[in-house]
Amino acid sequence: MSDSGPERFAPWKRHRARRLALQALYQHQVSASSAAELEAQFADALDPARVETEYFSTLVRGVTASSEALNAHLEPVVDRGVARLDPVERAALWIGVYELEHRIDVPFRVVIEEAIGLVKLFGNETSHRMVNGVLDKLASRLRQVEKAAGRGGAGRRSASATGD
């Protein structure tokens, strides 16, 4: 197998990009770091052989630039209010809402499963239920056609077949 030619999409690289983006967005919340500062701080972890580096940058730049708009989507569906979310939950939800709104190439079910996986890994033991409910409600609003059609991929296991 040759390394030349177009690189094949690797869902696990995108998963790692989301994981690092969650960590960067957590850092953004506790230190008010800019997107450029976050990218510099995480540069050593962004090995292109292991991480979809451009996706990491897209998430970090997009979320930090639009966090107020993302919060506006979240506020009506988060029962305790966005300000009371812990930073891990907020970062995972920001990534999820950003992907639902701006990355229509990623099926909504993949977006939700990835966010759930992130909070299961970094959040408290019940965060995944809240994240699932919130993103499912927002998918109904932001991805009406896709959700109504029953599309959205069958989850992470089949993600490589669905483009993520």
PDB file of C-alpha atoms in Angstrom:
ATOM      1  CA  MET A   1       0.000   0.000   0.000  1.00  0.00           C
ATOM      2  CA  SER A   2       1.435   3.330  -1.024  1.00  0.00           C
ATOM      3  CA  ASP A   3       1.465   6.522   1.007  1.00  0.00           C
ATOM      4  CA  SER A   4       1.169   8.596  -2.143  1.00  0.00           C
ATOM      5  CA  GLY A   5      -2.117   9.823  -3.503  1.00  0.00           C
ATOM      6  CA  PRO A   6      -5.147  11.113  -1.602  1.00  0.00           C
ATOM      7  CA  GLU A   7      -5.319  10.069   2.020  1.00  0.00           C
ATOM      8  CA  ARG A   8      -8.259   7.826   2.894  1.00  0.00           C
ATOM      9  CA  PHE A   9     -10.684   9.175   5.481  1.00  0.00           C
ATOM     10  CA  ALA A  10      -9.964   7.705   8.923  1.00  0.00           C
ATOM     11  CA  PRO A  11     -12.793   8.080  11.473  1.00  0.00           C
ATOM     12  CA  TRP A  12     -10.434   7.331  14.355  1.00  0.00           C
ATOM     13  CA  LYS A  13      -8.339  10.372  13.420  1.00  0.00           C
ATOM     14  CA  ARG A  14     -11.429  12.562  13.579  1.00  0.00           C
ATOM     15  CA  HIS A  15     -12.380  10.989  16.902  1.00  0.00           C
ATOM     16  CA  ARG A  16      -8.944  11.952  18.260  1.00  0.00           C
ATOM     17  CA  ALA A  17      -9.400  15.464  16.873  1.00  0.00           C
ATOM     18  CA  ARG A  18     -12.663  15.796  18.799  1.00  0.00           C
ATOM     19  CA  ARG A  19     -11.037  14.438  21.937  1.00  0.00           C
ATOM     20  CA  LEU A  20      -8.217  16.975  21.745  1.00  0.00           C
ATOM     21  CA  ALA A  21     -10.682  19.742  20.843  1.00  0.00           C
ATOM     22  CA  LEU A  22     -12.684  18.963  23.990  1.00  0.00           C
ATOM     23  CA  GLN A  23      -9.509  19.284  26.050  1.00  0.00           C
ATOM     24  CA  ALA A  24      -8.613  22.540  24.302  1.00  0.00           C
ATOM     25  CA  LEU A  25     -12.105  23.954  24.828  1.00  0.00           C
ATOM     26  CA  TYR A  26     -11.928  23.008  28.487  1.00  0.00           C
ATOM     27  CA  GLN A  27      -8.643  24.949  28.632  1.00  0.00           C
ATOM     28  CA  HIS A  28     -10.344  27.863  26.837  1.00  0.00           C
ATOM     29  CA  GLN A  29     -12.980  28.011  29.563  1.00  0.00           C
ATOM     30  CA  VAL A  30     -10.590  27.931  32.508  1.00  0.00           C
ATOM     31  CA  SER A  31      -7.910  30.238  31.067  1.00  0.00           C
ATOM     32  CA  ALA A  32      -9.691  32.302  28.380  1.00  0.00           C
ATOM     33  CA  SER A  33      -7.071  31.156  25.842  1.00  0.00           C
ATOM     34  CA  SER A  34      -7.639  32.186  22.241  1.00  0.00           C
ATOM     35  CA  ALA A  35      -7.970  29.659  19.427  1.00  0.00           C
ATOM     36  CA  ALA A  36      -4.432  30.464  18.251  1.00  0.00           C
ATOM     37  CA  GLU A  37      -3.059  29.955  21.771  1.00  0.00           C
ATOM     38  CA  LEU A  38      -4.902  26.640  22.061  1.00  0.00           C
ATOM     39  CA  GLU A  39      -3.578  25.422  18.722  1.00  0.00           C
ATOM     40  CA  ALA A  40      -0.052  26.314  19.842  1.00  0.00           C
ATOM     41  CA  GLN A  41      -0.533  24.579  23.206  1.00  0.00           C
ATOM     42  CA  PHE A  42      -1.772  21.403  21.535  1.00  0.00           C
ATOM     43  CA  ALA A  43       0.694  21.428  18.615  1.00  0.00           C
ATOM     44  CA  ASP A  44       2.765  18.562  20.032  1.00  0.00           C
ATOM     45  CA  ALA A  45      -0.331  16.332  20.280  1.00  0.00           C
ATOM     46  CA  LEU A  46      -1.416  17.056  16.704  1.00  0.00           C
ATOM     47  CA  ASP A  47       0.479  14.336  14.889  1.00  0.00           C
ATOM     48  CA  PRO A  48      -1.113  14.123  11.403  1.00  0.00           C
ATOM     49  CA  ALA A  49      -0.545  10.361  11.384  1.00  0.00           C
ATOM     50  CA  ARG A  50      -2.821  10.041  14.427  1.00  0.00           C
ATOM     51  CA  VAL A  51      -5.131  13.086  14.405  1.00  0.00           C
ATOM     52  CA  GLU A  52      -7.143  14.883  11.735  1.00  0.00           C
ATOM     53  CA  THR A  53      -5.407  18.148  12.533  1.00  0.00           C
ATOM     54  CA  GLU A  54      -7.522  20.349  10.278  1.00  0.00           C
ATOM     55  CA  TYR A  55     -10.695  19.073  11.962  1.00  0.00           C
ATOM     56  CA  PHE A  56      -9.213  19.906  15.374  1.00  0.00           C
ATOM     57  CA  SER A  57      -8.487  23.442  14.166  1.00  0.00           C
ATOM     58  CA  THR A  58     -11.928  23.795  12.602  1.00  0.00           C
ATOM     59  CA  LEU A  59     -13.617  22.819  15.865  1.00  0.00           C
ATOM     60  CA  VAL A  60     -11.438  24.969  18.105  1.00  0.00           C
ATOM     61  CA  ARG A  61     -11.654  28.031  15.863  1.00  0.00           C
ATOM     62  CA  GLY A  62     -15.341  27.582  15.115  1.00  0.00           C
ATOM     63  CA  VAL A  63     -16.433  26.970  18.685  1.00  0.00           C
ATOM     64  CA  THR A  64     -14.367  29.757  20.244  1.00  0.00           C
ATOM     65  CA  ALA A  65     -15.631  32.204  17.611  1.00  0.00           C
ATOM     66  CA  SER A  66     -19.280  31.221  18.010  1.00  0.00           C
ATOM     67  CA  SER A  67     -19.652  30.175  21.656  1.00  0.00           C
ATOM     68  CA  GLU A  68     -22.346  32.805  22.285  1.00  0.00           C
ATOM     69  CA  ALA A  69     -24.416  31.544  19.342  1.00  0.00           C
ATOM     70  CA  LEU A  70     -23.880  27.946  20.481  1.00  0.00           C
ATOM     71  CA  ASN A  71     -25.024  28.915  23.993  1.00  0.00           C
ATOM     72  CA  ALA A  72     -28.137  30.491  22.468  1.00  0.00           C
ATOM     73  CA  HIS A  73     -29.013  27.106  20.937  1.00  0.00           C
ATOM     74  CA  LEU A  74     -28.311  25.336  24.219  1.00  0.00           C
ATOM     75  CA  GLU A  75     -30.051  27.650  26.670  1.00  0.00           C
ATOM     76  CA  PRO A  76     -33.648  26.623  25.841  1.00  0.00           C
ATOM     77  CA  VAL A  77     -32.881  22.895  26.095  1.00  0.00           C
ATOM     78  CA  VAL A  78     -30.468  22.695  29.041  1.00  0.00           C
ATOM     79  CA  ASP A  79     -32.636  22.427  32.131  1.00  0.00           C
ATOM     80  CA  ARG A  80     -30.126  23.975  34.550  1.00  0.00           C
ATOM     81  CA  GLY A  81     -28.820  26.645  32.191  1.00  0.00           C
ATOM     82  CA  VAL A  82     -25.596  26.749  30.221  1.00  0.00           C
ATOM     83  CA  ALA A  83     -23.758  28.746  32.906  1.00  0.00           C
ATOM     84  CA  ARG A  84     -24.261  25.922  35.410  1.00  0.00           C
ATOM     85  CA  LEU A  85     -22.831  23.199  33.169  1.00  0.00           C
ATOM     86  CA  ASP A  86     -19.422  21.919  34.123  1.00  0.00           C
ATOM     87  CA  PRO A  87     -16.690  22.785  31.584  1.00  0.00           C
ATOM     88  CA  VAL A  88     -16.481  19.228  30.180  1.00  0.00           C
ATOM     89  CA  GLU A  89     -20.226  19.078  29.526  1.00  0.00           C
ATOM     90  CA  ARG A  90     -20.211  22.552  28.001  1.00  0.00           C
ATOM     91  CA  ALA A  91     -17.240  21.752  25.741  1.00  0.00           C
ATOM     92  CA  ALA A  92     -18.836  18.502  24.526  1.00  0.00           C
ATOM     93  CA  LEU A  93     -22.135  20.259  23.865  1.00  0.00           C
ATOM     94  CA  TRP A  94     -20.397  23.118  22.046  1.00  0.00           C
ATOM     95  CA  ILE A  95     -18.665  20.616  19.771  1.00  0.00           C
ATOM     96  CA  GLY A  96     -21.935  18.751  19.208  1.00  0.00           C
ATOM     97  CA  VAL A  97     -23.967  21.856  18.404  1.00  0.00           C
ATOM     98  CA  TYR A  98     -21.210  23.234  16.187  1.00  0.00           C
ATOM     99  CA  GLU A  99     -21.113  19.985  14.212  1.00  0.00           C
ATOM    100  CA  LEU A 100     -24.908  19.788  13.970  1.00  0.00           C
ATOM    101  CA  GLU A 101     -25.061  23.315  12.634  1.00  0.00           C
ATOM    102  CA  HIS A 102     -21.903  23.616  10.527  1.00  0.00           C
ATOM    103  CA  ARG A 103     -20.786  20.091   9.598  1.00  0.00           C
ATOM    104  CA  ILE A 104     -23.749  18.588   7.800  1.00  0.00           C
ATOM    105  CA  ASP A 105     -21.342  16.083   6.243  1.00  0.00           C
ATOM    106  CA  VAL A 106     -21.259  14.380   9.663  1.00  0.00           C
ATOM    107  CA  PRO A 107     -24.456  12.388  10.362  1.00  0.00           C
ATOM    108  CA  PHE A 108     -26.352  13.635  13.417  1.00  0.00           C
ATOM    109  CA  ARG A 109     -26.157  10.240  15.122  1.00  0.00           C
ATOM    110  CA  VAL A 110     -22.367  10.285  14.824  1.00  0.00           C
ATOM    111  CA  VAL A 111     -22.297  13.792  16.327  1.00  0.00           C
ATOM    112  CA  ILE A 112     -24.397  12.625  19.282  1.00  0.00           C
ATOM    113  CA  GLU A 113     -22.450   9.393  19.843  1.00  0.00           C
ATOM    114  CA  GLU A 114     -19.124  11.184  19.724  1.00  0.00           C
ATOM    115  CA  ALA A 115     -20.276  13.793  22.273  1.00  0.00           C
ATOM    116  CA  ILE A 116     -21.596  11.041  24.543  1.00  0.00           C
ATOM    117  CA  GLY A 117     -18.283   9.202  24.279  1.00  0.00           C
ATOM    118  CA  LEU A 118     -16.368  12.351  25.213  1.00  0.00           C
ATOM    119  CA  VAL A 119     -18.370  13.022  28.359  1.00  0.00           C
ATOM    120  CA  LYS A 120     -18.218   9.365  29.333  1.00  0.00           C
ATOM    121  CA  LEU A 121     -14.432   9.624  29.094  1.00  0.00           C
ATOM    122  CA  PHE A 122     -13.911  13.029  30.737  1.00  0.00           C
ATOM    123  CA  GLY A 123     -17.160  13.952  32.516  1.00  0.00           C
ATOM    124  CA  ASN A 124     -19.091  12.700  35.476  1.00  0.00           C
ATOM    125  CA  GLU A 125     -20.905   9.395  35.348  1.00  0.00           C
ATOM    126  CA  THR A 126     -24.327  10.825  34.442  1.00  0.00           C
ATOM    127  CA  SER A 127     -23.318  13.585  31.999  1.00  0.00           C
ATOM    128  CA  HIS A 128     -23.830  11.336  28.985  1.00  0.00           C
ATOM    129  CA  ARG A 129     -27.595  11.162  29.603  1.00  0.00           C
ATOM    130  CA  MET A 130     -27.956  14.929  29.630  1.00  0.00           C
ATOM    131  CA  VAL A 131     -25.715  15.360  26.562  1.00  0.00           C
ATOM    132  CA  ASN A 132     -27.715  12.715  24.680  1.00  0.00           C
ATOM    133  CA  GLY A 133     -31.042  14.390  25.477  1.00  0.00           C
ATOM    134  CA  VAL A 134     -29.866  17.907  24.667  1.00  0.00           C
ATOM    135  CA  LEU A 135     -28.225  17.015  21.354  1.00  0.00           C
ATOM    136  CA  ASP A 136     -31.156  14.825  20.323  1.00  0.00           C
ATOM    137  CA  LYS A 137     -33.513  17.785  20.846  1.00  0.00           C
ATOM    138  CA  LEU A 138     -31.206  20.089  18.929  1.00  0.00           C
ATOM    139  CA  ALA A 139     -30.808  17.562  16.106  1.00  0.00           C
ATOM    140  CA  SER A 140     -34.596  17.710  15.704  1.00  0.00           C
ATOM    141  CA  ARG A 141     -34.290  21.462  15.141  1.00  0.00           C
ATOM    142  CA  LEU A 142     -30.976  21.751  13.306  1.00  0.00           C
ATOM    143  CA  ARG A 143     -31.217  18.597  11.198  1.00  0.00           C
ATOM    144  CA  GLN A 144     -34.977  18.317  10.659  1.00  0.00           C
ATOM    145  CA  VAL A 145     -34.821  16.789   7.198  1.00  0.00           C
ATOM    146  CA  GLU A 146     -32.089  14.289   8.067  1.00  0.00           C
ATOM    147  CA  LYS A 147     -33.780  13.239  11.305  1.00  0.00           C
ATOM    148  CA  ALA A 148     -37.243  13.001   9.752  1.00  0.00           C
ATOM    149  CA  ALA A 149     -35.862  10.812   6.978  1.00  0.00           C
ATOM    150  CA  GLY A 150     -34.343   8.481   9.567  1.00  0.00           C
ATOM    151  CA  ARG A 151     -30.874   9.168   8.233  1.00  0.00           C
ATOM    152  CA  GLY A 152     -27.881  10.008  10.281  1.00  0.00           C
ATOM    153  CA  GLY A 153     -25.792   6.887  10.154  1.00  0.00           C
ATOM    154  CA  ALA A 154     -26.099   3.912  12.412  1.00  0.00           C
ATOM    155  CA  GLY A 155     -23.529   5.064  14.914  1.00  0.00           C
ATOM    156  CA  ARG A 156     -19.797   5.008  15.336  1.00  0.00           C
ATOM    157  CA  ARG A 157     -19.314   1.368  14.307  1.00  0.00           C
ATOM    158  CA  SER A 158     -20.627   2.103  10.834  1.00  0.00           C
ATOM    159  CA  ALA A 159     -19.170   5.590  10.744  1.00  0.00           C
ATOM    160  CA  SER A 160     -16.555   4.758   8.135  1.00  0.00           C
ATOM    161  CA  ALA A 161     -19.328   3.828   5.732  1.00  0.00           C
ATOM    162  CA  THR A 162     -21.215   7.087   6.439  1.00  0.00           C
ATOM    163  CA  GLY A 163     -18.330   9.500   6.065  1.00  0.00           C
ATOM    164  CA  ASP A 164     -17.336   9.795   9.693  1.00  0.00           C
TER     165      ASP A 164
END
